[in-house]
Amino acid sequence: MFWDEKYETLPKRDLERLQLKRLKKTLVHVQNVEFYRQKFGEAGIGPGDIKTLDDIRKLPFTRKQDLRNGYPFGFFAVPIDRVIRIHTTSGTTGKPTVVGYTKKDIRTWANLIARNMTMVGLSDRDIFQNMVNYGMFTGGLGFHYGAELVGMTVVPSATGNTRRQVEMIQDFGVTVIHCTPSYALHLAEVAEEMGAHLDSLKTGLFGAEPWSESMRRELESRLGLTAYDSYGLSELFGPGVAFECGERDGLHIWHDCYLVEVVDPATGEVLGEGERGELVVTPLAKEAMPLVRYRTGDITMLKGDSCPCGRGQKIARIMGRSDDMLVIRGINVFPSQIEHVLLDIPEVGSQFMVYVDRVNHLDEMTIDVEINRDYFSGELQDLARIQKKVVKELRDALELRTTVNLVEPGSLPRFEGKAKRIVDRRAGAL
Amino acid sequence: MGASKFVIKQISVFSENKPGRLAAIARALQDEKINILAFSIAEANGFGVVRALVDEPQRAYEKLTKMGFNVAFTDVIAVQMKDEPGGLYEVADILGRNGINIEYAYAYSGREGAVLILRVDHVDAAIAAIQKSGAKLHESSLFQ
Ligand SMILES: [Zn+2]
């Protein structure tokens, strides 16, 4: 099912023509923003110099910090009278980032959400409980408007009072929920405690934080639904930027509205299909707050295969944040890669710590991992075999030789919220 | 027949090579009034296994597991060593001729004199071979 079949399935040539047209328009529009006038001036480049889509590489990046520096309305490209809503994203330090929307922006955004929801088989027959924050966070109102546009029956339950959430799902016969994967897990726990069956549920839309395939299996079995990954960020409207289709093998990103690049986080060099790097997006359909080559900080890759559903090129599920990237002997390593390797080895736990040192001018990476209690045979040679296996699997995945320490079960630190698994001890050696 | 009475439960404890781990194990067993009759430590790259022959393996297992240690039982046998040159050779030779590998061995010294604790790849075959050769095996009840 399609919400907007023409734009969702544009042939490559038509898509590129549309993208170029919209890009040129965007580059003219951003001249209303002081930051871009200055940046373009410094680079000695004008909107007219962009003749092909690849010419975008001549343009400077926009970073989160730039947006912070523009607080509050420095990145608005339209007069404030035309901005009908603002949202903010919380920063861990300092001021939040403000994002603004014109009437048209709100409509465009709702249509993108509607595309996503229709893509996973939802329609006006569905009853939708939106269990995310409705305040300054974009997830609440973003999904709300999209679901209403589709014609769904919306239950704007927001967050909190999980027992009441469970009751509403039962009483209203809710078929679809939207929340963070961790809240969904909490919902499952509370429902189990209450002895409540959530038989009406069939679809779960989960986003706003990274989650694994094993989390997907757990949510699906405990809540009795099919789980889809949702990706977005406030700077690009909010949720709805990319979404899984029924294949659930990567996320369709809406190329008519977002020009996508994947770059090496360290060098900014543009990478090809199948190469892991930072997602950089130039929105092509934003009025109030257009951006050029926005560094999302999210790590993914462009997928090469075409999708049976007929929509455009997909990105892989988000694998981590570029801030967490390590460069070891010139190779980019993400903690999420290490986590994926460990999750596939039952003999060890999924907790780990990474230590990076410089020994004789060479980077050395040491990984501490816990032995899985159930796999300890009592024999030293079995431990040595497990250690070798971890080293080999890591070498295959990272293309790096690492030192692996097996440590006692439960001995590594557990993290709540953001994990600090990396200890880079090279600083003094540089 | 009746070979199982010769099978002794050794406890094997996973331990990182860091100071204090062995002491922590020893103190925990002492607190429980469990006797360590013999022990050995095997280590490889950064980790090790503490092997101990104790008088109450089940209680030792429970205590150490409760403390967070990763513990497993390992079947070993105990062979009386002749108190003369060549005693060790004789035991090794019996097993070797029967195609049984000794994975590791350590000594226990008690009232009975020197006893060799053996971890072999085929416990039942080892018991049969040693009995047939006339060498003396100790029953687990001597220790546990
Ligand atoms: Zn698809």
Coordinates of C-alpha atoms in Angstrom, one line a residue, chain A:
Chain A
M1 CA 0.0 0.0 0.0
F2 CA 1.2 3.5 -0.8
W3 CA 0.2 6.9 0.5
D4 CA 1.9 8.8 -2.3
E5 CA 2.8 6.1 -4.9
K6 CA 4.2 8.5 -7.5
Y7 CA 6.8 10.1 -5.2
E8 CA 7.6 6.9 -3.2
T9 CA 8.5 5.0 -6.4
L10 CA 10.0 7.7 -8.7
P11 CA 12.4 6.2 -11.3
K12 CA 16.0 7.1 -10.6
R13 CA 16.3 9.7 -13.4
D14 CA 13.0 11.5 -12.5
L15 CA 14.0 11.4 -8.9
E16 CA 17.4 13.0 -9.6
R17 CA 15.9 15.7 -11.7
L18 CA 13.4 16.5 -8.9
Q19 CA 16.2 16.5 -6.3
L20 CA 18.4 18.8 -8.3
K21 CA 15.5 21.2 -8.9
R22 CA 14.6 21.2 -5.2
L23 CA 18.3 21.5 -4.1
K24 CA 18.8 24.6 -6.2
K25 CA 15.7 26.1 -4.8
T26 CA 16.9 25.2 -1.2
L27 CA 20.3 26.8 -1.8
V28 CA 18.7 30.1 -2.9
H29 CA 16.3 29.9 0.1
V30 CA 19.1 29.4 2.7
Q31 CA 20.6 32.7 1.7
N32 CA 18.0 34.2 4.0
V33 CA 20.1 32.7 6.9
E34 CA 23.1 34.8 8.0
F35 CA 25.1 31.6 8.8
Y36 CA 24.8 30.3 5.2
R37 CA 25.5 33.7 3.6
Q38 CA 28.7 33.8 5.5
K39 CA 29.7 30.1 4.9
F40 CA 29.0 30.3 1.2
G41 CA 30.9 33.5 1.0
E42 CA 33.9 32.0 2.8
A43 CA 33.8 29.0 0.4
G44 CA 33.5 31.4 -2.5
I45 CA 30.5 29.6 -3.8
G46 CA 27.0 30.7 -4.8
P47 CA 23.8 28.8 -5.3
G48 CA 24.4 29.1 -9.1
D49 CA 27.6 27.0 -8.9
I50 CA 25.6 23.8 -8.1
K51 CA 24.9 22.3 -11.5
T52 CA 24.7 18.6 -10.6
L53 CA 23.7 16.7 -7.4
D54 CA 27.4 15.7 -6.9
D55 CA 28.3 19.4 -6.7
I56 CA 26.8 19.4 -3.3
R57 CA 30.2 18.1 -2.1
K58 CA 31.5 21.6 -2.6
L59 CA 29.2 22.9 0.1
P60 CA 30.2 23.2 3.7
F61 CA 28.6 20.9 6.4
T62 CA 26.2 22.2 9.0
R63 CA 26.7 20.8 12.5
K64 CA 24.6 20.6 15.6
Q65 CA 26.9 23.2 17.3
D66 CA 26.2 25.6 14.5
L67 CA 22.5 25.3 15.3
R68 CA 23.2 25.9 19.0
N69 CA 25.1 29.0 18.1
G70 CA 22.1 30.2 16.2
Y71 CA 19.8 30.0 19.3
P72 CA 17.0 30.7 19.2
F73 CA 15.8 31.7 15.7
G74 CA 19.1 32.2 13.9
F75 CA 18.4 29.4 11.3
F76 CA 14.9 30.5 10.4
A77 CA 14.8 31.4 6.7
V78 CA 11.3 32.9 6.9
P79 CA 9.9 35.8 9.0
I80 CA 8.7 34.6 12.4
D81 CA 5.1 35.4 11.4
R82 CA 5.2 32.5 9.0
V83 CA 6.4 30.1 11.6
I84 CA 3.4 28.4 13.1
R85 CA 5.2 26.0 15.6
I86 CA 8.5 25.5 17.3
H87 CA 10.0 22.4 18.9
T88 CA 13.2 22.1 20.7
T89 CA 15.7 19.3 21.2
S90 CA 17.3 19.0 24.5
G91 CA 21.1 19.3 24.6
T92 CA 23.2 17.5 27.2
T93 CA 25.0 20.8 27.6
G94 CA 24.0 24.3 27.2
K95 CA 21.0 25.7 25.2
P96 CA 18.6 23.4 23.3
T97 CA 18.3 23.6 19.6
V98 CA 15.2 25.3 18.3
V99 CA 13.4 24.0 15.1
G100 CA 10.6 25.9 13.4
Y101 CA 7.8 24.9 11.0
T102 CA 5.6 26.8 8.5
K103 CA 2.1 25.7 7.6
K104 CA 3.5 23.9 4.6
D105 CA 6.2 22.3 6.7
I106 CA 3.6 20.8 9.1
R107 CA 1.7 19.5 6.1
T108 CA 4.8 18.0 4.4
W109 CA 5.8 16.4 7.7
A110 CA 2.4 14.8 8.3
N111 CA 2.4 13.4 4.8
L112 CA 5.8 11.8 5.3
I113 CA 4.5 10.1 8.5
A114 CA 1.4 9.1 6.6
R115 CA 3.6 7.4 4.0
N116 CA 5.4 5.5 6.7
M117 CA 2.3 4.3 8.4
T118 CA 0.6 3.3 5.1
M119 CA 3.8 1.5 4.1
V120 CA 3.5 -0.9 7.0
G121 CA -0.1 -1.6 6.2
L122 CA -1.9 0.9 8.5
S123 CA -5.1 2.6 7.4
D124 CA -8.1 4.5 8.7
R125 CA -9.4 1.3 10.2
D126 CA -6.6 1.4 12.8
I127 CA -6.7 2.6 16.4
F128 CA -3.4 4.3 17.2
Q129 CA -2.1 4.9 20.7
N130 CA 0.7 7.5 20.7
M131 CA 2.8 6.8 23.8
V132 CA 5.5 9.5 23.5
N133 CA 6.0 12.9 24.9
Y134 CA 3.7 15.5 23.4
G135 CA 5.6 18.6 24.5
M136 CA 8.6 20.1 22.9
F137 CA 9.7 16.6 21.6
T138 CA 8.8 16.2 18.0
G139 CA 7.7 12.5 18.3
G140 CA 4.3 13.2 19.9
L141 CA 2.7 15.8 17.6
G142 CA 4.6 14.5 14.5
F143 CA 3.0 11.1 14.7
H144 CA -0.3 12.6 15.9
Y145 CA -0.7 14.7 12.7
G146 CA 0.4 11.9 10.4
A147 CA -2.0 9.4 12.0
E148 CA -4.9 11.9 11.8
L149 CA -4.1 12.5 8.1
V150 CA -4.3 8.8 7.4
G151 CA -7.7 8.9 9.2
M152 CA -6.7 6.6 12.1
T153 CA -8.5 6.9 15.4
V154 CA -5.8 8.6 17.5
V155 CA -5.4 8.0 21.3
P156 CA -3.0 10.8 22.4
S157 CA -2.0 9.0 25.6
A158 CA 1.5 10.5 25.8
T159 CA 3.8 9.0 28.4
G160 CA 3.3 7.8 32.0
N161 CA 0.8 5.9 34.0
T162 CA 1.6 2.6 32.3
R163 CA -1.3 0.7 33.9
R164 CA -3.7 3.2 32.4
Q165 CA -2.0 2.8 29.0
V166 CA -2.6 -1.0 29.2
E167 CA -6.2 -0.5 30.1
M168 CA -6.8 1.9 27.2
I169 CA -5.2 -0.5 24.8
Q170 CA -7.6 -3.2 26.0
D171 CA -10.7 -0.9 26.3
F172 CA -10.3 0.9 23.0
G173 CA -9.1 -2.2 21.0
V174 CA -5.8 -0.4 20.1
T175 CA -4.1 -1.9 17.1
V176 CA -1.0 0.2 16.8
I177 CA 1.3 1.7 19.3
H178 CA 4.2 4.2 18.9
C179 CA 6.8 4.6 21.6
T180 CA 10.5 4.1 22.4
P181 CA 11.6 0.5 22.4
S182 CA 12.5 0.7 26.1
Y183 CA 9.1 2.0 27.0
A184 CA 7.5 -0.8 25.0
L185 CA 9.5 -3.3 27.1
H186 CA 8.2 -1.6 30.2
L187 CA 4.7 -1.7 28.9
A188 CA 5.1 -5.5 28.3
E189 CA 6.3 -5.9 31.9
V190 CA 3.4 -4.0 33.3
A191 CA 0.8 -5.8 31.2
E192 CA 2.3 -9.1 32.3
E193 CA 2.1 -8.0 36.0
M194 CA -1.5 -7.1 35.5
G195 CA -2.2 -10.4 33.7
A196 CA -3.6 -8.3 30.9
H197 CA -3.7 -9.6 27.3
L198 CA -3.2 -7.1 24.6
D199 CA -4.8 -9.2 21.9
S200 CA -5.9 -6.2 19.7
L201 CA -2.3 -5.1 19.1
K202 CA -0.8 -5.9 15.7
T203 CA 1.8 -3.2 15.0
G204 CA 4.5 -1.4 17.0
L205 CA 6.3 1.6 15.7
F206 CA 9.5 2.1 17.7
G207 CA 12.1 4.8 17.5
A208 CA 14.0 7.7 19.1
E209 CA 16.7 5.4 20.4
P210 CA 18.8 2.6 18.9
W211 CA 17.5 -0.9 19.4
S212 CA 18.7 -4.4 18.4
E213 CA 17.3 -7.3 16.5
S214 CA 17.1 -9.3 19.7
M215 CA 15.1 -6.4 21.3
R216 CA 12.8 -6.7 18.2
R217 CA 12.3 -10.4 18.8
E218 CA 11.6 -9.8 22.5
L219 CA 9.1 -7.0 21.9
E220 CA 7.3 -9.0 19.2
S221 CA 6.9 -12.1 21.3
R222 CA 5.9 -10.3 24.5
L223 CA 3.5 -7.8 23.0
G224 CA 2.2 -10.0 20.1
L225 CA 2.9 -7.5 17.4
T226 CA 5.1 -6.8 14.4
A227 CA 7.8 -4.2 15.2
Y228 CA 9.0 -1.5 12.8
D229 CA 12.0 0.8 13.2
S230 CA 11.3 4.5 12.8
Y231 CA 14.1 7.1 12.2
G232 CA 14.1 10.8 12.3
L233 CA 15.5 13.8 14.1
S234 CA 14.0 17.2 15.0
E235 CA 16.4 19.1 12.7
L236 CA 14.8 17.2 9.8
F237 CA 11.2 17.8 11.0
G238 CA 11.3 14.9 13.5
P239 CA 10.3 11.3 13.2
G240 CA 9.3 10.1 9.7
V241 CA 12.6 10.7 7.9
A242 CA 13.1 7.0 7.3
F243 CA 11.1 3.9 8.1
E244 CA 11.1 0.2 7.6
C245 CA 8.8 -1.3 5.1
G246 CA 7.2 -4.8 5.3
E247 CA 10.6 -6.4 4.4
R248 CA 12.1 -5.0 7.6
D249 CA 15.6 -5.0 6.1
G250 CA 16.7 -1.5 6.2
L251 CA 14.8 1.8 6.3
H252 CA 13.4 3.7 3.3
I253 CA 14.5 7.3 3.4
W254 CA 12.3 9.7 1.4
H255 CA 14.7 10.8 -1.3
D256 CA 12.3 13.4 -2.8
C257 CA 12.5 15.3 0.5
Y258 CA 16.0 14.4 1.8
L259 CA 19.2 14.4 -0.2
V260 CA 21.3 11.7 1.5
E261 CA 25.0 11.3 1.8
V262 CA 27.1 9.0 4.0
V263 CA 30.5 10.4 4.9
D264 CA 33.6 9.3 6.8
P265 CA 33.0 11.0 10.2
A266 CA 36.7 11.8 10.5
T267 CA 37.5 13.1 7.1
G268 CA 34.2 14.2 5.7
E269 CA 34.9 12.2 2.6
V270 CA 31.8 10.9 0.8
L271 CA 31.4 7.1 1.0
G272 CA 29.8 4.6 -1.4
E273 CA 27.1 2.0 -1.0
G274 CA 27.8 -0.5 1.8
E275 CA 30.3 1.7 3.5
R276 CA 29.6 2.6 7.1
G277 CA 29.7 6.2 8.0
E278 CA 27.8 9.3 9.2
L279 CA 24.4 10.2 7.7
V280 CA 24.5 13.6 6.2
V281 CA 21.2 15.1 5.0
T282 CA 20.1 18.1 3.0
P283 CA 16.4 18.5 3.4
L284 CA 14.8 19.4 0.1
A285 CA 11.3 20.4 1.3
K286 CA 11.8 22.5 4.4
E287 CA 10.6 26.1 4.4
A288 CA 11.1 27.5 7.9
M289 CA 14.4 26.0 8.6
P290 CA 16.3 24.7 5.5
L291 CA 19.7 23.1 6.2
V292 CA 22.6 22.2 4.0
R293 CA 24.5 19.0 4.5
Y294 CA 23.4 18.5 8.1
R295 CA 25.7 16.1 10.0
T296 CA 23.2 13.9 11.8
G297 CA 25.9 12.2 13.9
D298 CA 24.1 8.9 13.2
I299 CA 26.1 6.0 11.7
T300 CA 24.5 3.9 8.9
M301 CA 25.2 2.9 5.3
L302 CA 23.4 3.1 2.0
K303 CA 22.1 -0.3 1.0
G304 CA 22.8 -1.5 -2.5
D305 CA 20.0 -3.9 -3.1
S306 CA 16.6 -2.8 -4.4
C307 CA 13.6 -3.5 -2.3
P308 CA 10.7 -5.8 -3.4
C309 CA 8.2 -3.2 -2.2
G310 CA 9.3 -0.9 -5.1
R311 CA 10.4 2.1 -3.1
G312 CA 13.8 3.8 -3.3
Q313 CA 17.2 3.1 -1.8
K314 CA 17.3 2.2 1.9
I315 CA 19.7 3.0 4.7
A316 CA 20.8 0.4 7.3
R317 CA 19.4 0.6 10.8
I318 CA 21.3 3.1 12.8
M319 CA 24.5 1.5 14.2
G320 CA 25.6 4.2 16.6
R321 CA 26.8 7.7 16.9
S322 CA 29.7 9.2 15.2
D323 CA 30.9 10.8 18.5
D324 CA 31.6 7.2 19.7
M325 CA 33.8 6.4 16.7
L326 CA 37.4 5.3 17.3
V327 CA 40.1 5.5 14.7
I328 CA 42.4 2.5 15.3
R329 CA 45.4 2.3 13.0
G330 CA 43.5 4.3 10.5
I331 CA 40.4 2.1 10.6
N332 CA 37.1 3.4 11.9
V333 CA 35.6 1.4 14.7
F334 CA 32.2 1.8 16.3
P335 CA 31.4 0.3 19.6
S336 CA 28.1 -1.0 18.1
Q337 CA 30.1 -3.2 15.8
I338 CA 31.8 -4.8 18.8
E339 CA 28.5 -5.2 20.5
H340 CA 27.0 -7.0 17.4
V341 CA 29.9 -9.4 17.3
L342 CA 29.6 -10.2 21.0
L343 CA 25.8 -10.7 20.8
D344 CA 26.4 -13.5 18.2
I345 CA 28.8 -15.4 20.5
P346 CA 26.8 -17.2 23.2
E347 CA 29.9 -18.1 25.1
V348 CA 30.4 -14.5 26.2
G349 CA 28.2 -11.8 27.6
S350 CA 27.2 -8.6 25.7
Q351 CA 28.8 -6.2 28.2
F352 CA 32.2 -5.1 27.2
M353 CA 34.9 -2.4 27.8
V354 CA 37.3 -1.2 25.2
Y355 CA 40.8 0.2 26.1
V356 CA 42.9 1.9 23.5
D357 CA 46.6 2.4 24.0
R358 CA 49.5 3.5 21.9
V359 CA 52.3 1.0 22.1
N360 CA 55.5 1.7 20.1
H361 CA 53.5 4.2 18.0
L362 CA 50.9 1.6 17.2
D363 CA 47.3 1.7 18.3
E364 CA 46.4 -1.3 20.4
M365 CA 42.8 -2.2 21.2
T366 CA 42.0 -4.4 24.2
I367 CA 38.5 -5.6 24.8
D368 CA 37.3 -7.0 28.1
V369 CA 34.4 -9.3 27.8
E370 CA 32.6 -11.5 30.4
I371 CA 32.5 -15.2 30.0
N372 CA 29.0 -16.6 30.0
R373 CA 28.4 -18.4 33.3
D374 CA 26.7 -21.3 31.5
Y375 CA 29.6 -21.9 29.1
F376 CA 32.3 -22.3 31.7
S377 CA 33.3 -26.0 31.5
G378 CA 36.0 -25.8 34.1
E379 CA 38.7 -26.4 31.5
L380 CA 41.4 -23.9 30.6
Q381 CA 41.6 -25.0 27.0
D382 CA 37.9 -24.3 26.5
L383 CA 38.4 -20.8 27.8
A384 CA 41.3 -20.4 25.4
R385 CA 39.1 -21.6 22.6
I386 CA 36.4 -19.1 23.4
Q387 CA 39.0 -16.3 23.6
K388 CA 40.4 -17.3 20.2
K389 CA 36.9 -17.3 18.8
V390 CA 36.1 -13.8 20.0
V391 CA 39.4 -12.5 18.6
K392 CA 38.6 -14.1 15.2
E393 CA 35.1 -12.9 15.0
L394 CA 36.2 -9.4 15.9
R395 CA 39.0 -9.5 13.3
D396 CA 36.5 -10.6 10.7
A397 CA 34.1 -7.8 11.5
L398 CA 36.5 -4.9 12.3
E399 CA 39.4 -6.0 10.1
L400 CA 41.6 -5.4 13.1
R401 CA 43.6 -7.5 15.4
T402 CA 42.5 -7.0 19.0
T403 CA 43.5 -8.4 22.4
V404 CA 40.6 -10.0 24.2
N405 CA 40.5 -10.5 27.9
L406 CA 38.0 -12.9 29.3
V407 CA 36.8 -11.6 32.6
E408 CA 34.5 -13.0 35.3
P409 CA 30.8 -12.9 34.8
G410 CA 29.2 -9.8 36.3
S411 CA 32.5 -8.0 36.8
L412 CA 32.2 -5.3 34.1
P413 CA 30.4 -2.1 34.8
R414 CA 26.7 -1.9 33.9
F415 CA 25.5 1.4 32.4
E416 CA 22.2 3.1 32.8
G417 CA 21.5 5.4 29.9
K418 CA 24.5 6.4 27.9
A419 CA 27.3 3.7 28.2
K420 CA 30.9 4.7 28.7
R421 CA 32.6 1.6 27.3
I422 CA 35.5 3.3 25.7
V423 CA 38.7 4.2 27.5
D424 CA 41.0 5.9 25.1
R425 CA 44.4 6.2 26.7
R426 CA 46.3 7.5 23.7
A427 CA 45.8 11.2 24.3
G428 CA 49.1 11.7 26.1
A429 CA 51.0 9.7 23.5
L430 CA 50.1 11.9 20.6

